[in-house]
XYZ file of C-alpha atoms in Angstrom:
238
model
C -12.049 -79.946 -99.630
C -9.772 -77.161 -98.346
C -7.604 -77.436 -101.465
C -10.666 -77.014 -103.704
C -11.709 -73.903 -101.781
C -8.175 -72.518 -101.967
C -8.044 -73.107 -105.726
C -11.543 -71.836 -106.422
C -11.620 -69.842 -109.655
C -12.190 -66.113 -109.187
C -13.343 -64.116 -112.194
C -10.980 -61.287 -113.170
C -8.387 -62.424 -110.663
C -4.720 -61.864 -111.532
C -4.555 -65.349 -113.056
C -7.672 -64.754 -115.145
C -6.422 -61.392 -116.412
C -2.998 -62.909 -117.174
C -4.649 -65.630 -119.249
C -6.475 -62.953 -121.266
C -3.230 -60.993 -121.731
C -1.417 -64.119 -122.961
C -4.198 -64.658 -125.507
C -3.944 -61.067 -126.760
C -0.142 -61.286 -127.061
C -0.464 -64.590 -128.939
C -2.883 -63.005 -131.403
C -0.485 -60.110 -131.937
C 2.298 -62.580 -132.778
C -0.059 -64.445 -135.103
C -0.863 -61.204 -136.906
C 2.840 -60.400 -137.235
C 3.542 -63.835 -138.715
C 0.462 -64.041 -140.951
C 2.345 -63.275 -144.185
C 5.005 -65.914 -143.508
C 2.378 -68.492 -142.605
C 0.348 -67.721 -145.733
C 3.400 -67.862 -148.033
C 2.875 -70.937 -150.264
C 6.634 -71.466 -150.479
C 6.855 -71.735 -146.678
C 4.234 -74.390 -146.122
C 2.124 -73.914 -142.991
C 0.788 -77.470 -143.001
C 3.183 -78.599 -140.258
C 2.209 -75.678 -138.025
C -1.507 -76.298 -138.589
C -1.260 -80.007 -137.819
C 0.899 -79.528 -134.742
C -1.551 -76.964 -133.407
C -4.513 -79.226 -134.214
C -2.755 -82.126 -132.491
C -2.064 -80.024 -129.394
C -5.747 -79.077 -129.151
C -6.818 -82.701 -129.539
C -4.287 -83.952 -126.985
C -5.356 -81.320 -124.466
C -9.011 -82.325 -124.866
C -8.226 -86.041 -124.584
C -6.049 -85.400 -121.523
C -8.930 -83.510 -119.910
C -11.256 -86.505 -120.235
C -8.545 -88.885 -119.008
C -8.061 -86.711 -115.917
C -11.812 -86.763 -115.268
C -11.880 -90.553 -115.609
C -8.824 -90.966 -113.363
C -10.453 -88.797 -110.674
C -13.805 -90.566 -111.000
C -15.438 -87.322 -112.166
C -16.455 -88.304 -115.706
C -20.214 -88.732 -116.181
C -22.755 -88.538 -118.989
C -24.639 -85.547 -117.610
C -21.604 -83.237 -117.499
C -18.638 -84.619 -119.423
C -19.789 -85.263 -122.988
C -18.108 -82.950 -125.536
C -21.347 -81.464 -126.825
C -21.150 -77.884 -125.611
C -20.985 -75.156 -128.243
C -17.242 -74.736 -127.739
C -16.769 -78.510 -127.967
C -18.214 -78.489 -131.484
C -16.140 -75.424 -132.340
C -13.037 -77.193 -131.033
C -13.562 -80.326 -133.123
C -14.376 -78.284 -136.227
C -11.186 -76.283 -135.620
C -9.125 -79.472 -135.304
C -10.617 -80.938 -138.483
C -10.121 -77.703 -140.441
C -6.525 -77.275 -139.283
C -5.580 -80.906 -139.918
C -7.301 -81.374 -143.271
C -7.421 -77.836 -144.684
C -11.154 -78.310 -145.243
C -12.971 -74.962 -145.428
C -16.431 -76.390 -144.775
C -16.484 -75.371 -141.109
C -14.971 -71.896 -141.465
C -18.321 -70.128 -141.033
C -19.130 -71.963 -137.801
C -15.628 -71.526 -136.362
C -15.464 -67.818 -137.153
C -18.883 -66.835 -135.827
C -20.039 -69.425 -133.277
C -16.527 -70.507 -132.318
C -15.097 -67.036 -131.861
C -18.230 -65.621 -130.213
C -18.690 -68.570 -127.851
C -15.022 -68.927 -126.921
C -14.637 -65.185 -126.344
C -17.584 -65.191 -123.955
C -16.111 -68.268 -122.225
C -12.703 -66.616 -121.785
C -14.223 -63.420 -120.389
C -16.757 -65.161 -118.113
C -15.448 -68.710 -117.603
C -17.690 -71.501 -116.353
C -14.830 -72.831 -114.252
C -14.816 -73.988 -110.636
C -11.119 -74.683 -110.011
C -8.566 -71.984 -110.692
C -4.814 -71.634 -111.140
C -2.619 -73.713 -111.108
C -4.898 -76.711 -111.758
C -4.802 -78.667 -115.024
C -8.453 -77.775 -115.620
C -7.524 -74.070 -115.542
C -4.807 -74.480 -118.173
C -6.927 -76.821 -120.292
C -9.918 -74.476 -120.258
C -7.991 -71.424 -121.375
C -5.794 -73.283 -123.869
C -8.803 -74.845 -125.597
C -10.858 -71.665 -125.769
C -7.879 -69.509 -126.714
C -7.119 -72.113 -129.380
C -10.592 -71.707 -130.886
C -10.178 -67.925 -130.950
C -6.690 -68.251 -132.475
C -8.072 -70.592 -135.143
C -10.740 -68.004 -135.977
C -8.086 -65.352 -136.556
C -5.855 -67.844 -138.374
C -8.466 -68.635 -140.995
C -9.194 -64.915 -141.288
C -5.599 -63.675 -141.616
C -3.731 -66.642 -143.060
C -6.403 -68.543 -144.974
C -7.968 -65.287 -146.211
C -11.456 -66.239 -145.044
C -14.031 -63.676 -146.146
C -16.983 -63.517 -143.708
C -20.300 -62.605 -145.308
C -23.890 -62.067 -144.233
C -24.745 -65.382 -145.893
C -22.132 -67.217 -143.815
C -23.524 -65.543 -140.672
C -27.061 -66.698 -141.461
C -25.823 -70.225 -142.224
C -24.221 -70.339 -138.781
C -27.470 -69.263 -137.127
C -29.320 -71.994 -139.024
C -26.762 -74.613 -137.926
C -27.114 -73.546 -134.301
C -30.909 -73.742 -134.396
C -30.727 -77.210 -135.925
C -28.358 -78.323 -133.147
C -30.306 -76.883 -130.211
C -33.349 -79.248 -130.300
C -31.090 -82.329 -130.440
C -28.971 -81.091 -127.527
C -32.115 -80.215 -125.572
C -33.448 -83.777 -125.974
C -30.074 -85.215 -124.943
C -30.159 -83.006 -121.851
C -33.547 -84.408 -120.859
C -32.519 -88.022 -121.449
C -29.266 -87.869 -119.457
C -30.234 -85.067 -117.054
C -27.596 -82.736 -118.485
C -27.277 -79.026 -119.125
C -25.234 -78.912 -122.284
C -25.155 -75.529 -124.023
C -26.912 -74.283 -120.845
C -30.298 -75.076 -122.388
C -31.878 -76.177 -119.092
C -30.418 -73.703 -116.615
C -27.802 -70.986 -116.307
C -24.227 -71.605 -115.244
C -23.754 -71.063 -111.513
C -20.472 -69.149 -111.932
C -22.023 -66.037 -113.426
C -22.067 -65.210 -117.111
C -23.809 -63.213 -119.828
C -26.898 -65.373 -119.222
C -27.479 -63.601 -115.910
C -28.532 -60.489 -117.839
C -30.871 -62.264 -120.252
C -33.879 -63.045 -118.068
C -35.193 -66.198 -116.363
C -35.503 -69.680 -117.848
C -36.592 -70.385 -120.571
C -36.691 -66.799 -121.863
C -32.944 -66.350 -121.644
C -32.591 -68.888 -124.469
C -34.574 -66.631 -126.821
C -32.665 -63.607 -125.537
C -29.402 -65.457 -126.174
C -30.436 -66.070 -129.785
C -30.962 -62.337 -130.266
C -27.678 -61.500 -128.543
C -25.861 -64.089 -130.673
C -27.295 -62.595 -133.857
C -26.210 -59.076 -132.910
C -22.825 -60.344 -131.734
C -22.278 -62.121 -135.054
C -23.349 -58.989 -136.922
C -20.901 -56.903 -134.896
C -18.107 -59.402 -135.625
C -18.983 -59.314 -139.329
C -19.082 -55.509 -139.535
C -15.861 -55.051 -137.570
C -13.840 -57.467 -139.660
C -15.390 -56.442 -142.965
C -14.575 -52.804 -142.202
C -11.059 -53.802 -141.142
C -10.633 -55.772 -144.364
C -11.742 -52.816 -146.506
C -9.448 -50.481 -144.571
C -6.499 -52.858 -144.992
C -7.082 -53.090 -148.721
C -7.252 -49.305 -148.929
C -3.874 -49.053 -147.191
C -2.181 -51.376 -149.703
């Protein structure tokens, strides 16, 4: 019990800030290498598959650790959070080269993982495995978003944004029913996270769900406008 208290995660602690800095530095390196990775002569398939495999292995290891510690249960451990879907879509896209999930990864994946990195729903902090797994997985989703943007030349559009919103609203009722059946709180559709997050500013249950939809729409629009403007500016510079 004392060890858990000692290792309790503290938002914006030195370890948390360092994890964010490592993510930013990694994205800078990815941007610097984007031309080499997109060069058809220098195939990036090996890099993509190794990265996809690392994400999969980290997720599998997480569940094995939960099982080993007797912590795995249906109400909390199923991989059906928003970032879980984004993770699996990222792995599939990286391994197969399939572009079908690009819209979801770029908007829902990037938006959800960014919020998770900034306000983590994490109880145990550094140097636990859960700490490293959490940040590696969510940073991996964000990195995949930028990878498909910079290397795969993904072109986000208003149509792709609206498709993502439709996908999310199709998913929510199914996840809500699953939550009721197994007494879960996946995608935080039954209550807010206890660690503090954006949800704390969006009103009481169930109104924060509607508020979150509006916030997600505006967040996706902001992401679209920022990267579309950046793309136009980059083309103007070349």
